[in-house]
XYZ file of C-alpha atoms in Angstrom:
707
model
C 67.795 -267.729 -87.248
C 69.312 -266.116 -84.116
C 68.402 -263.085 -82.073
C 71.913 -261.710 -82.636
C 71.529 -261.890 -86.432
C 68.282 -259.937 -86.232
C 69.907 -257.262 -84.083
C 72.833 -256.901 -86.518
C 70.433 -256.492 -89.443
C 68.574 -253.807 -87.479
C 71.798 -251.921 -86.755
C 72.719 -252.019 -90.457
C 69.311 -250.457 -91.249
C 68.265 -253.603 -93.174
C 64.784 -253.451 -91.708
C 63.094 -255.978 -93.988
C 65.835 -258.512 -93.289
C 65.631 -257.812 -89.536
C 61.859 -258.315 -89.521
C 62.194 -261.628 -91.369
C 64.910 -262.954 -89.041
C 63.227 -261.853 -85.818
C 59.798 -263.054 -86.917
C 61.166 -266.506 -87.731
C 62.975 -266.559 -84.378
C 59.790 -265.587 -82.510
C 57.604 -268.053 -84.445
C 59.613 -271.014 -83.233
C 60.039 -269.803 -79.656
C 58.489 -272.106 -77.027
C 57.809 -269.467 -74.345
C 56.073 -266.184 -75.356
C 56.725 -264.764 -71.866
C 60.502 -265.287 -72.017
C 62.801 -262.283 -71.950
C 64.478 -263.035 -75.312
C 61.093 -263.469 -77.003
C 59.931 -260.080 -75.691
C 63.218 -258.526 -76.818
C 62.694 -259.890 -80.330
C 59.194 -258.408 -80.410
C 60.518 -254.996 -79.307
C 63.088 -255.035 -82.117
C 60.395 -256.010 -84.638
C 58.337 -253.001 -83.496
C 61.409 -250.782 -83.977
C 62.078 -252.185 -87.466
C 58.459 -251.721 -88.555
C 58.417 -248.144 -87.231
C 61.641 -247.128 -88.961
C 60.545 -248.667 -92.243
C 57.329 -246.619 -92.174
C 54.912 -249.465 -91.351
C 53.430 -248.109 -88.164
C 50.267 -250.234 -88.497
C 52.284 -253.459 -88.228
C 54.189 -252.107 -85.217
C 50.916 -251.157 -83.479
C 49.557 -254.677 -83.998
C 52.569 -256.200 -82.227
C 52.311 -253.694 -79.374
C 48.682 -254.696 -78.879
C 49.706 -258.361 -78.702
C 52.102 -257.533 -75.858
C 49.513 -255.490 -73.947
C 48.784 -258.315 -71.476
C 52.393 -258.804 -70.390
C 52.686 -258.316 -66.586
C 56.001 -256.406 -66.550
C 55.229 -252.748 -65.560
C 58.290 -251.270 -67.297
C 57.377 -253.020 -70.530
C 53.868 -251.600 -70.208
C 55.306 -248.095 -69.827
C 57.386 -248.592 -72.982
C 54.358 -249.915 -74.873
C 52.231 -246.902 -73.926
C 54.870 -244.418 -75.121
C 55.487 -246.393 -78.315
C 51.781 -246.575 -79.126
C 51.443 -242.796 -78.806
C 54.415 -242.249 -81.146
C 53.215 -244.890 -83.611
C 49.700 -243.487 -83.702
C 51.077 -240.026 -84.527
C 53.221 -241.508 -87.280
C 50.234 -243.387 -88.676
C 48.006 -240.309 -88.709
C 50.661 -237.888 -89.968
C 50.418 -236.437 -93.455
C 53.366 -236.999 -95.816
C 56.091 -234.559 -94.939
C 55.615 -231.459 -97.121
C 59.363 -230.888 -97.233
C 59.752 -234.217 -98.979
C 57.089 -233.503 -101.586
C 58.137 -229.903 -102.239
C 61.842 -230.524 -102.474
C 62.916 -233.958 -103.542
C 66.532 -233.177 -102.705
C 65.797 -232.941 -99.000
C 66.159 -236.504 -98.107
C 68.365 -238.432 -100.196
C 66.854 -240.270 -98.045
C 64.889 -240.858 -101.093
C 66.722 -240.224 -104.324
C 68.575 -237.129 -105.315
C 67.406 -235.210 -108.379
C 69.802 -232.297 -108.680
C 68.271 -228.865 -108.354
C 71.046 -227.092 -110.208
C 71.828 -224.276 -112.603
C 71.628 -224.978 -116.324
C 75.438 -224.767 -116.745
C 78.603 -224.934 -114.682
C 81.423 -222.345 -114.393
C 79.137 -219.649 -112.991
C 80.159 -216.462 -111.177
C 79.010 -215.997 -107.580
C 79.667 -213.223 -105.086
C 81.831 -214.268 -102.132
C 81.398 -212.073 -99.016
C 84.480 -209.929 -98.412
C 84.912 -211.112 -94.817
C 85.591 -214.663 -96.034
C 88.259 -213.459 -98.481
C 89.905 -211.301 -95.819
C 89.924 -214.034 -93.155
C 91.310 -216.537 -95.656
C 94.246 -214.320 -96.696
C 94.933 -213.445 -93.061
C 94.907 -217.124 -92.071
C 97.217 -218.108 -94.949
C 99.841 -215.526 -94.012
C 99.378 -216.023 -90.274
C 99.761 -219.825 -90.411
C 103.007 -219.637 -92.389
C 104.446 -216.984 -90.064
C 103.351 -218.934 -87.000
C 105.031 -222.154 -88.154
C 108.219 -220.278 -89.029
C 107.999 -218.466 -85.705
C 107.824 -221.773 -83.828
C 110.883 -223.048 -85.704
C 112.750 -219.808 -84.925
C 111.674 -220.059 -81.294
C 113.171 -223.544 -81.015
C 116.470 -222.330 -82.495
C 116.430 -219.307 -80.173
C 115.925 -221.567 -77.153
C 118.804 -223.784 -78.298
C 120.980 -220.709 -78.689
C 120.287 -219.646 -75.097
C 121.578 -223.055 -73.957
C 124.901 -222.301 -75.663
C 125.495 -218.608 -74.974
C 124.292 -216.030 -72.470
C 124.227 -213.187 -74.972
C 122.290 -213.357 -78.232
C 123.875 -210.880 -80.617
C 123.266 -209.897 -84.204
C 125.260 -212.820 -85.603
C 123.130 -215.259 -83.625
C 119.937 -213.710 -84.984
C 121.270 -213.983 -88.554
C 122.191 -217.639 -87.966
C 118.757 -218.383 -86.450
C 117.038 -216.687 -89.399
C 119.049 -218.682 -91.955
C 118.388 -221.972 -90.134
C 114.693 -221.162 -89.884
C 114.438 -220.541 -93.624
C 116.384 -223.712 -94.447
C 114.407 -225.954 -92.100
C 111.130 -224.330 -93.150
C 111.929 -224.962 -96.830
C 112.851 -228.584 -96.139
C 109.655 -229.075 -94.135
C 107.596 -227.547 -96.930
C 108.857 -229.951 -99.595
C 109.040 -232.983 -97.286
C 105.587 -232.543 -95.748
C 103.694 -234.586 -98.397
C 106.146 -237.428 -97.888
C 105.604 -237.290 -94.106
C 101.835 -237.442 -94.557
C 102.319 -240.362 -96.970
C 104.072 -242.217 -94.146
C 101.227 -241.662 -91.689
C 98.617 -242.645 -94.267
C 100.435 -245.887 -95.064
C 100.643 -246.581 -91.344
C 96.887 -246.397 -90.796
C 95.304 -247.389 -94.092
C 96.360 -248.736 -97.444
C 95.607 -246.183 -100.116
C 95.028 -247.565 -103.593
C 95.887 -245.126 -106.373
C 93.291 -245.216 -109.145
C 92.927 -243.606 -112.586
C 90.219 -241.376 -113.990
C 89.001 -244.388 -115.922
C 88.346 -246.202 -112.631
C 86.577 -243.145 -111.220
C 84.436 -242.643 -114.314
C 82.499 -245.835 -113.614
C 81.378 -244.280 -110.313
C 81.074 -240.557 -111.092
C 81.364 -239.434 -114.715
C 80.636 -235.838 -113.719
C 83.596 -235.806 -111.319
C 85.936 -237.037 -114.059
C 84.731 -234.381 -116.495
C 85.128 -231.722 -113.811
C 88.721 -232.758 -112.996
C 89.717 -232.884 -116.666
C 88.252 -229.435 -117.386
C 89.867 -227.950 -114.277
C 93.320 -229.234 -115.255
C 92.922 -228.277 -118.932
C 91.831 -224.712 -118.116
C 94.841 -224.194 -115.819
C 97.346 -226.242 -117.810
C 98.036 -228.575 -114.895
C 98.688 -232.267 -114.549
C 95.900 -234.621 -113.484
C 96.245 -235.034 -109.709
C 96.786 -238.455 -108.187
C 93.543 -239.946 -106.912
C 93.690 -242.254 -103.921
C 90.972 -244.654 -102.787
C 90.847 -245.912 -99.190
C 88.918 -249.127 -98.629
C 87.056 -247.879 -95.559
C 83.348 -247.376 -94.936
C 83.855 -244.019 -93.207
C 83.015 -241.085 -95.542
C 86.305 -239.210 -95.914
C 87.776 -236.899 -98.560
C 90.936 -234.825 -98.263
C 93.749 -233.351 -100.337
C 97.419 -232.787 -99.576
C 100.615 -231.779 -101.360
C 102.683 -228.626 -101.823
C 102.514 -227.951 -105.576
C 99.398 -228.140 -107.793
C 101.018 -230.665 -110.145
C 101.767 -233.033 -107.259
C 98.456 -232.830 -105.385
C 96.872 -236.007 -103.996
C 93.069 -236.200 -103.888
C 92.047 -239.004 -101.535
C 88.540 -240.361 -101.009
C 87.118 -243.376 -99.203
C 84.934 -246.161 -100.488
C 82.337 -245.178 -97.894
C 82.000 -241.699 -99.390
C 81.549 -243.039 -102.926
C 78.880 -245.480 -101.751
C 77.044 -242.760 -99.841
C 76.895 -239.930 -102.392
C 75.327 -239.614 -105.819
C 77.186 -238.588 -108.990
C 76.662 -234.823 -108.696
C 77.485 -234.861 -104.979
C 80.770 -236.715 -105.577
C 81.592 -234.097 -108.213
C 80.873 -231.343 -105.672
C 83.256 -232.961 -103.168
C 86.010 -233.158 -105.803
C 85.312 -229.528 -106.743
C 85.785 -228.575 -103.088
C 89.155 -230.359 -103.002
C 90.183 -228.716 -106.286
C 89.268 -225.400 -104.661
C 91.957 -226.078 -102.052
C 94.434 -226.682 -104.878
C 93.373 -223.579 -106.818
C 93.685 -221.320 -103.751
C 96.967 -222.952 -102.574
C 95.448 -223.513 -99.146
C 96.296 -227.215 -99.458
C 100.016 -226.291 -99.547
C 99.871 -224.298 -96.326
C 97.725 -226.953 -94.641
C 100.120 -229.732 -95.663
C 103.112 -227.670 -94.508
C 101.603 -227.139 -91.066
C 99.963 -230.588 -90.757
C 103.035 -232.755 -91.418
C 104.681 -232.402 -87.959
C 101.242 -232.684 -86.343
C 100.703 -236.006 -88.162
C 104.023 -237.302 -86.836
C 102.957 -236.498 -83.276
C 99.740 -238.427 -83.900
C 101.692 -241.380 -85.296
C 103.837 -241.393 -82.134
C 100.717 -241.310 -79.947
C 99.063 -244.245 -81.744
C 102.284 -246.282 -81.653
C 102.593 -245.838 -77.878
C 98.896 -246.590 -77.341
C 99.170 -249.887 -79.187
C 102.457 -250.706 -77.468
C 100.830 -250.217 -74.052
C 98.339 -252.982 -74.894
C 100.945 -255.416 -76.243
C 103.699 -255.032 -73.673
C 103.691 -256.866 -70.349
C 105.864 -254.388 -68.473
C 105.565 -250.649 -68.154
C 101.958 -250.441 -69.360
C 101.171 -247.420 -67.205
C 104.353 -245.626 -68.293
C 103.513 -246.116 -71.983
C 99.933 -245.003 -71.381
C 101.132 -241.861 -69.619
C 103.533 -240.959 -72.427
C 100.808 -241.735 -74.991
C 98.392 -239.457 -73.119
C 100.983 -236.658 -73.167
C 101.551 -237.186 -76.907
C 97.792 -237.113 -77.484
C 97.589 -233.856 -75.537
C 100.296 -232.283 -77.710
C 98.582 -233.584 -80.851
C 95.256 -232.022 -79.871
C 96.923 -228.732 -78.963
C 99.023 -228.622 -82.139
C 95.869 -229.120 -84.226
C 94.842 -225.585 -83.259
C 97.730 -224.399 -85.427
C 95.758 -225.593 -88.465
C 92.293 -224.434 -87.486
C 92.435 -220.830 -88.806
C 93.486 -221.854 -92.325
C 91.210 -224.910 -92.589
C 88.196 -223.049 -91.193
C 88.572 -219.959 -93.382
C 89.400 -221.928 -96.530
C 86.249 -224.044 -96.138
C 84.032 -221.062 -97.033
C 86.278 -220.151 -99.975
C 86.322 -223.733 -101.268
C 82.556 -224.105 -100.862
C 82.247 -220.998 -103.030
C 84.715 -222.431 -105.555
C 82.780 -225.716 -105.731
C 79.481 -223.889 -106.249
C 81.014 -221.840 -109.092
C 82.743 -224.788 -110.741
C 79.681 -227.060 -110.702
C 76.864 -224.508 -110.800
C 75.299 -226.768 -108.186
C 75.541 -225.464 -104.596
C 72.680 -227.761 -103.615
C 74.852 -230.817 -104.336
C 77.419 -229.564 -101.837
C 74.675 -229.020 -99.244
C 73.402 -232.554 -99.696
C 76.925 -233.986 -99.620
C 77.738 -232.346 -96.270
C 74.607 -233.676 -94.576
C 75.073 -237.152 -96.027
C 78.703 -237.271 -94.904
C 77.570 -236.290 -91.412
C 74.959 -239.066 -91.505
C 77.559 -241.569 -92.696
C 79.892 -240.614 -89.834
C 77.150 -241.288 -87.295
C 76.203 -244.602 -88.913
C 79.810 -245.772 -88.772
C 80.005 -244.723 -85.134
C 77.083 -247.012 -84.358
C 78.579 -249.999 -86.144
C 82.011 -249.873 -84.511
C 83.178 -249.500 -80.904
C 86.870 -248.811 -81.566
C 88.424 -245.424 -82.295
C 88.130 -244.514 -85.981
C 91.754 -243.751 -86.828
C 90.920 -242.613 -90.362
C 88.523 -239.898 -89.179
C 90.780 -238.912 -86.302
C 94.016 -238.675 -88.302
C 92.440 -236.681 -91.164
C 90.306 -234.375 -89.016
C 92.105 -231.176 -90.057
C 92.544 -232.269 -93.687
C 89.025 -233.481 -94.442
C 85.819 -231.931 -95.682
C 83.701 -232.514 -92.562
C 84.718 -232.560 -88.886
C 83.581 -235.855 -87.375
C 83.347 -234.338 -83.897
C 80.976 -231.471 -84.696
C 78.931 -233.408 -87.284
C 77.275 -235.757 -84.767
C 74.140 -233.681 -84.109
C 73.463 -232.954 -87.792
C 74.299 -236.517 -88.765
C 71.881 -237.887 -86.188
C 69.113 -235.573 -87.377
C 69.572 -236.663 -90.975
C 69.596 -240.298 -89.965
C 66.119 -239.581 -88.624
C 65.232 -238.011 -91.956
C 66.639 -241.024 -93.754
C 64.641 -243.501 -91.648
C 61.356 -241.687 -92.333
C 60.726 -240.623 -88.718
C 58.605 -237.551 -89.507
C 57.009 -236.819 -86.131
C 59.254 -233.738 -85.805
C 61.194 -231.765 -88.382
C 64.843 -232.856 -87.957
C 66.185 -229.973 -90.060
C 65.461 -227.638 -87.120
C 68.729 -228.983 -85.709
C 70.425 -226.136 -87.600
C 68.796 -223.519 -85.356
C 71.226 -224.293 -82.542
C 74.262 -224.070 -84.830
C 73.123 -220.781 -86.344
C 71.817 -218.863 -83.349
C 72.934 -220.336 -80.024
C 75.973 -218.409 -78.667
C 77.593 -221.663 -77.588
C 77.928 -222.705 -81.240
C 80.707 -220.139 -81.760
C 82.657 -221.689 -78.899
C 82.172 -225.166 -80.389
C 83.310 -223.927 -83.801
C 86.432 -222.366 -82.260
C 87.568 -225.872 -81.287
C 86.814 -227.328 -84.728
C 88.980 -227.279 -87.885
C 85.908 -226.532 -90.029
C 82.848 -224.278 -89.739
C 79.703 -225.888 -88.385
C 77.646 -227.550 -91.106
C 74.650 -225.287 -90.482
C 76.754 -222.188 -91.110
C 78.194 -223.613 -94.311
C 74.692 -224.483 -95.532
C 73.562 -220.926 -94.809
C 76.301 -219.597 -97.113
C 75.535 -222.197 -99.784
C 71.879 -221.141 -99.579
C 72.935 -217.598 -100.521
C 74.561 -218.998 -103.657
C 71.368 -220.861 -104.607
C 69.468 -217.578 -104.326
C 71.997 -215.865 -106.610
C 71.368 -218.593 -109.182
C 67.591 -218.464 -108.730
C 67.375 -222.033 -107.378
C 65.295 -223.485 -104.581
C 67.374 -224.036 -101.460
C 67.873 -227.391 -99.792
C 65.964 -228.414 -96.684
C 63.786 -225.265 -96.761
C 66.756 -223.462 -95.261
C 65.293 -220.023 -95.846
C 62.344 -221.002 -93.670
C 64.747 -222.148 -90.961
C 66.526 -218.784 -91.103
C 63.186 -216.981 -90.751
C 62.343 -219.123 -87.745
C 65.737 -218.330 -86.255
C 65.104 -214.602 -86.480
C 61.961 -215.119 -84.396
C 63.905 -216.719 -81.522
C 64.177 -214.819 -78.246
C 67.683 -213.416 -78.501
C 67.518 -212.068 -74.948
C 66.807 -215.569 -73.627
C 69.650 -217.067 -75.678
C 72.226 -214.608 -74.368
C 70.823 -214.637 -70.827
C 71.221 -218.408 -70.728
C 74.698 -218.092 -72.204
C 75.675 -215.545 -69.544
C 74.514 -217.927 -66.815
C 76.499 -220.731 -68.414
C 79.656 -218.627 -68.520
C 79.281 -217.776 -64.822
C 78.812 -221.447 -63.982
C 81.742 -222.427 -66.200
C 84.212 -220.013 -64.551
C 82.873 -220.568 -61.020
C 85.800 -222.814 -59.905
C 88.374 -220.348 -61.273
C 86.462 -217.408 -59.818
C 86.320 -219.138 -56.465
C 90.080 -219.753 -56.484
C 90.852 -216.130 -57.442
C 88.440 -214.833 -54.790
C 90.144 -217.023 -52.200
C 93.540 -215.654 -53.177
C 92.320 -212.047 -52.880
C 90.753 -212.713 -49.456
C 93.965 -214.320 -48.233
C 95.990 -211.276 -49.343
C 93.568 -209.030 -47.424
C 93.322 -211.172 -44.266
C 96.984 -212.019 -43.848
C 98.067 -208.511 -42.718
C 94.651 -207.591 -41.284
C 94.696 -210.394 -38.700
C 98.499 -210.392 -38.373
C 98.574 -213.995 -39.580
C 101.632 -213.747 -41.869
C 101.208 -217.307 -43.027
C 102.678 -218.085 -46.448
C 100.367 -221.077 -46.830
C 97.167 -219.113 -46.242
C 96.714 -218.118 -49.924
C 96.911 -221.769 -50.989
C 94.428 -222.771 -48.323
C 91.950 -220.127 -49.427
C 92.475 -221.074 -53.079
C 91.512 -224.679 -52.259
C 88.425 -223.512 -50.368
C 87.335 -221.201 -53.183
C 87.987 -223.886 -55.815
C 85.923 -226.424 -53.865
C 83.010 -224.028 -53.417
C 83.153 -223.152 -57.141
C 83.030 -226.822 -58.173
C 80.123 -227.415 -55.808
C 78.301 -224.406 -57.274
C 78.994 -225.660 -60.805
C 77.655 -229.123 -59.979
C 74.408 -227.640 -58.675
C 73.607 -226.269 -62.149
C 75.152 -229.109 -64.129
C 73.193 -231.797 -62.282
C 69.872 -230.250 -61.155
C 67.204 -232.307 -59.415
C 64.633 -234.331 -61.347
C 61.507 -232.447 -60.372
C 61.314 -231.165 -63.956
C 62.359 -234.335 -65.737
C 60.829 -234.674 -69.197
C 60.103 -237.731 -71.316
C 61.638 -236.977 -74.660
C 63.405 -238.307 -77.681
C 66.677 -237.444 -79.333
C 65.143 -235.314 -82.088
C 63.320 -232.963 -79.718
C 66.502 -232.505 -77.665
C 68.609 -231.705 -80.726
C 65.973 -229.334 -82.106
C 65.973 -227.165 -78.973
C 67.836 -223.954 -79.939
C 68.092 -222.938 -76.254
C 69.913 -226.130 -75.150
C 72.946 -225.510 -72.964
C 76.434 -226.917 -73.307
C 77.040 -226.796 -69.558
C 73.773 -226.810 -67.600
C 72.129 -230.225 -67.740
C 68.467 -230.704 -68.638
C 66.852 -233.623 -66.746
C 65.547 -236.111 -69.305
C 64.280 -239.662 -69.554
C 65.010 -241.548 -72.786
C 63.809 -245.061 -73.685
C 65.914 -247.059 -76.095
C 68.323 -249.943 -76.538
C 71.878 -250.095 -75.210
C 74.005 -251.088 -78.214
C 77.597 -250.717 -76.974
C 80.186 -248.909 -74.869
C 83.792 -247.790 -74.783
C 86.050 -246.137 -72.178
C 85.724 -242.349 -72.224
C 89.063 -241.173 -73.615
C 88.599 -237.609 -72.343
C 87.662 -238.268 -68.721
C 86.869 -240.934 -66.148
C 84.052 -243.390 -66.686
C 82.552 -245.049 -69.749
C 80.785 -243.864 -72.877
C 77.605 -245.909 -73.397
C 75.690 -245.888 -76.688
C 71.902 -245.714 -76.499
C 69.738 -246.021 -79.606
C 66.179 -244.724 -79.402
C 63.480 -244.507 -82.070
C 65.278 -241.643 -83.800
C 68.995 -242.356 -83.511
C 71.938 -242.863 -81.186
C 73.088 -240.755 -78.249
C 76.046 -241.136 -75.913
C 75.566 -241.692 -72.188
C 78.367 -240.625 -69.835
C 78.458 -243.325 -67.141
C 80.489 -242.683 -63.970
C 80.513 -245.667 -61.552
C 81.296 -245.642 -57.833
C 84.823 -245.771 -56.404
C 85.015 -249.545 -56.204
C 83.927 -250.081 -59.805
C 85.994 -247.170 -61.124
C 89.310 -247.700 -59.344
C 89.664 -250.965 -57.444
C 87.571 -253.311 -59.591
C 86.891 -251.877 -63.052
C 85.934 -255.292 -64.444
C 82.836 -255.216 -62.244
C 81.515 -252.116 -64.008
C 82.263 -253.626 -67.406
C 80.388 -256.810 -66.520
C 77.378 -254.759 -65.387
C 77.393 -252.839 -68.668
C 77.754 -255.930 -70.819
C 74.728 -257.599 -69.228
C 72.619 -254.654 -70.453
C 73.918 -254.541 -74.031
C 71.116 -255.474 -76.407
C 68.496 -254.778 -73.739
C 65.657 -252.275 -73.966
C 66.289 -249.703 -71.242
C 65.177 -246.327 -69.919
C 68.022 -243.849 -69.376
C 67.593 -241.039 -66.846
C 70.136 -238.239 -66.717
C 71.092 -234.708 -67.716
C 71.255 -233.754 -71.406
C 73.883 -231.290 -72.645
C 74.233 -230.081 -76.232
C 77.866 -229.465 -77.038
C 80.509 -230.699 -79.420
C 78.990 -234.114 -78.801
C 75.353 -234.226 -77.634
C 75.521 -236.283 -74.463
C 73.526 -237.373 -71.420
C 75.314 -237.515 -68.059
C 73.726 -240.703 -66.808
C 71.921 -240.982 -63.468
C 70.421 -244.450 -63.883
C 69.834 -247.047 -66.569
C 66.771 -249.203 -65.982
C 66.167 -252.338 -68.094
C 62.587 -252.855 -69.177
C 62.890 -256.490 -68.198
C 64.970 -257.111 -65.068
C 66.495 -260.508 -64.323
C 68.395 -260.737 -61.028
C 69.546 -264.280 -61.785
C 71.219 -263.133 -65.014
C 72.619 -260.013 -63.333
C 70.358 -257.698 -65.346
C 69.453 -254.904 -62.946
C 69.462 -251.132 -62.623
C 72.802 -249.459 -63.411
C 73.421 -246.363 -61.272
C 75.798 -243.536 -62.153
C 77.330 -241.167 -59.597
C 78.020 -237.793 -61.181
C 76.490 -235.820 -58.309
C 78.325 -237.906 -55.712
C 81.737 -237.443 -57.325
C 81.151 -233.714 -57.819
C 80.164 -233.236 -54.159
C 82.958 -235.495 -52.906
C 85.725 -233.719 -54.819
C 84.473 -230.249 -53.895
C 84.100 -231.209 -50.223
C 87.614 -232.686 -50.067
C 89.043 -229.479 -51.531
C 87.235 -227.346 -48.955
C 88.373 -229.619 -46.101
C 91.941 -229.611 -47.439
C 91.887 -225.825 -47.138
C 90.117 -225.619 -43.757
C 91.920 -228.365 -41.856
C 95.424 -226.794 -41.886
C 93.928 -223.511 -40.660
C 92.447 -225.050 -37.543
C 95.698 -226.894 -36.802
C 98.013 -223.947 -37.535
C 96.233 -221.312 -35.488
C 94.760 -223.642 -32.857
C 91.412 -221.976 -32.935
C 87.996 -223.457 -33.426
C 86.641 -223.322 -36.942
C 83.464 -221.670 -35.671
C 85.422 -218.799 -34.095
C 87.395 -218.263 -37.278
C 84.255 -218.128 -39.384
C 82.628 -215.760 -36.871
C 85.571 -213.337 -37.093
C 85.445 -213.561 -40.859
C 81.706 -212.790 -40.909
C 82.248 -209.792 -38.609
C 84.918 -208.476 -40.960
C 82.662 -208.749 -44.004
C 79.774 -207.143 -42.095
C 81.930 -204.194 -41.025
C 83.258 -203.689 -44.543
C 79.805 -203.615 -46.094
C 78.410 -201.599 -43.184
C 80.965 -198.850 -43.724
């Protein structure tokens, strides 16, 4: 048995298998003080803890108590405290009171005695849905008309009535063609990324009889054909629907979703997709999504071509980056309709099944499945990325909830992971995060589903009513005060640039400078000062650093998206990938509760001139137990901007040593260069000392405020 096999079993959550493999490996090891032996023991402790056998984990920790390594001793002390709390803790009352909480265990549906119930849908959801439907169609047609109008201006200088009639006719024709061709275009992109197998209701019945009955009743009641059902052989939990007419709808699900959900939850997911068909929102979404999917296909093609080709790699990467930018921007075209229809379709699913709790469980399990798949693979998940606007759950905003429910699933009861919803429900930053998502945040959807359970007289999932009561007790003034500070910090670079421009406009005539470059110089100075100011709040000093875990960080309803909180997290480095959104690397750290991303930014040599050096340093730490120090931010993706990564067991000969990250350095360097770029031309142009210039400027400000 190998150490690698034990690690893979641990990552797959096969704790009994991992314990057996690692124990056999340790039993035959000749040197109990060796680094790989200690690593095996640490993983055994982790496996015992996550499988609920804290007493076994404590026994192993006590065996390692005499090891001379000080960092290992620090890890042992923290682990013993956590294990002792787990051992002494009472069974979680949420689990005993509501067996649906953690399918973690086994789902016993808490549902109404019949389906096809009537529930009240808040008027604001109906209004926003209708507005989004009409607005999306008009916006797409407006973009088509705008393209034709631009082409017309290339041909003639005067756009008369006849031109407007021609543009209108062409817009209607092209719009109609796009509407009926859009399912075919999405078929092309789906075939390009995954092979969809079309199955029958007979095939589905073996997995979810309730879903089959629901589909048959839906079609019989509305006199419609049975929709095509596609199955994607992928472990990622995905479900989406597309088409333009109800009789030609395609309902697509993944094997990962079927394996993850129970019968009633699968039925709830199908009911949600049928809600899109019943409300015709799937037609509008397909109409608007088809050209967006083609842009994504072009981006992926260029990305892969840049890796295969020997010449012009950088050119292909640049064009691919531009295509990716247009794809991300064009996705916003779909967000109003997909976000508003989610509430309407959740309502439709609750009415059709009489089981809003099944939908609540399905959403949290899908989020958990997304996180689990993210841990098991280092490449970009094209299925989740390409179906982001079409699916039932946004993989980018589901990370925090998915991580919390992984904790629930593993039996880590030291803290209540369901408090993760407090941030989504009450922190002002959550609205900003939702604005950039095609679907409402999961916590907000669960709040609405909880209202439906109350209408049916059912117990709500996850004690959500208690969470809402706790949210009302939060200090609203503190939440909005922190948000106001964050907004000021966020706009500081732009505010600095605008302030510089205003000062230049004032000083140019006042000092008789009449220099056309002065505004640009002041803009650079203001921008640099703003970035420096922003970095001061984003990367504060470590005098208030806290030892924490992922659950406590996610449960903090006051966590900021911008201002970093100094933290220290022990765990195991399990992988990395280049950060596709910015410079540096995205490291994956797994602690006792779950996985969190570390934003690693190396120095200039490792980042620009010799990137392989940084990769080698990272790879030597993969699989090692480490302590990460950095700044935690809770945003679309909970992340830690890394300051340092210290292995518990260092080995200079093997190259295993502390990994340092340079966020503060890069922030200060860029801001300083901008300020110098603005100041240096001034001193050369006017041939005056910088000190004299600043003195005159200070006198001016003093006189203005003095008057």
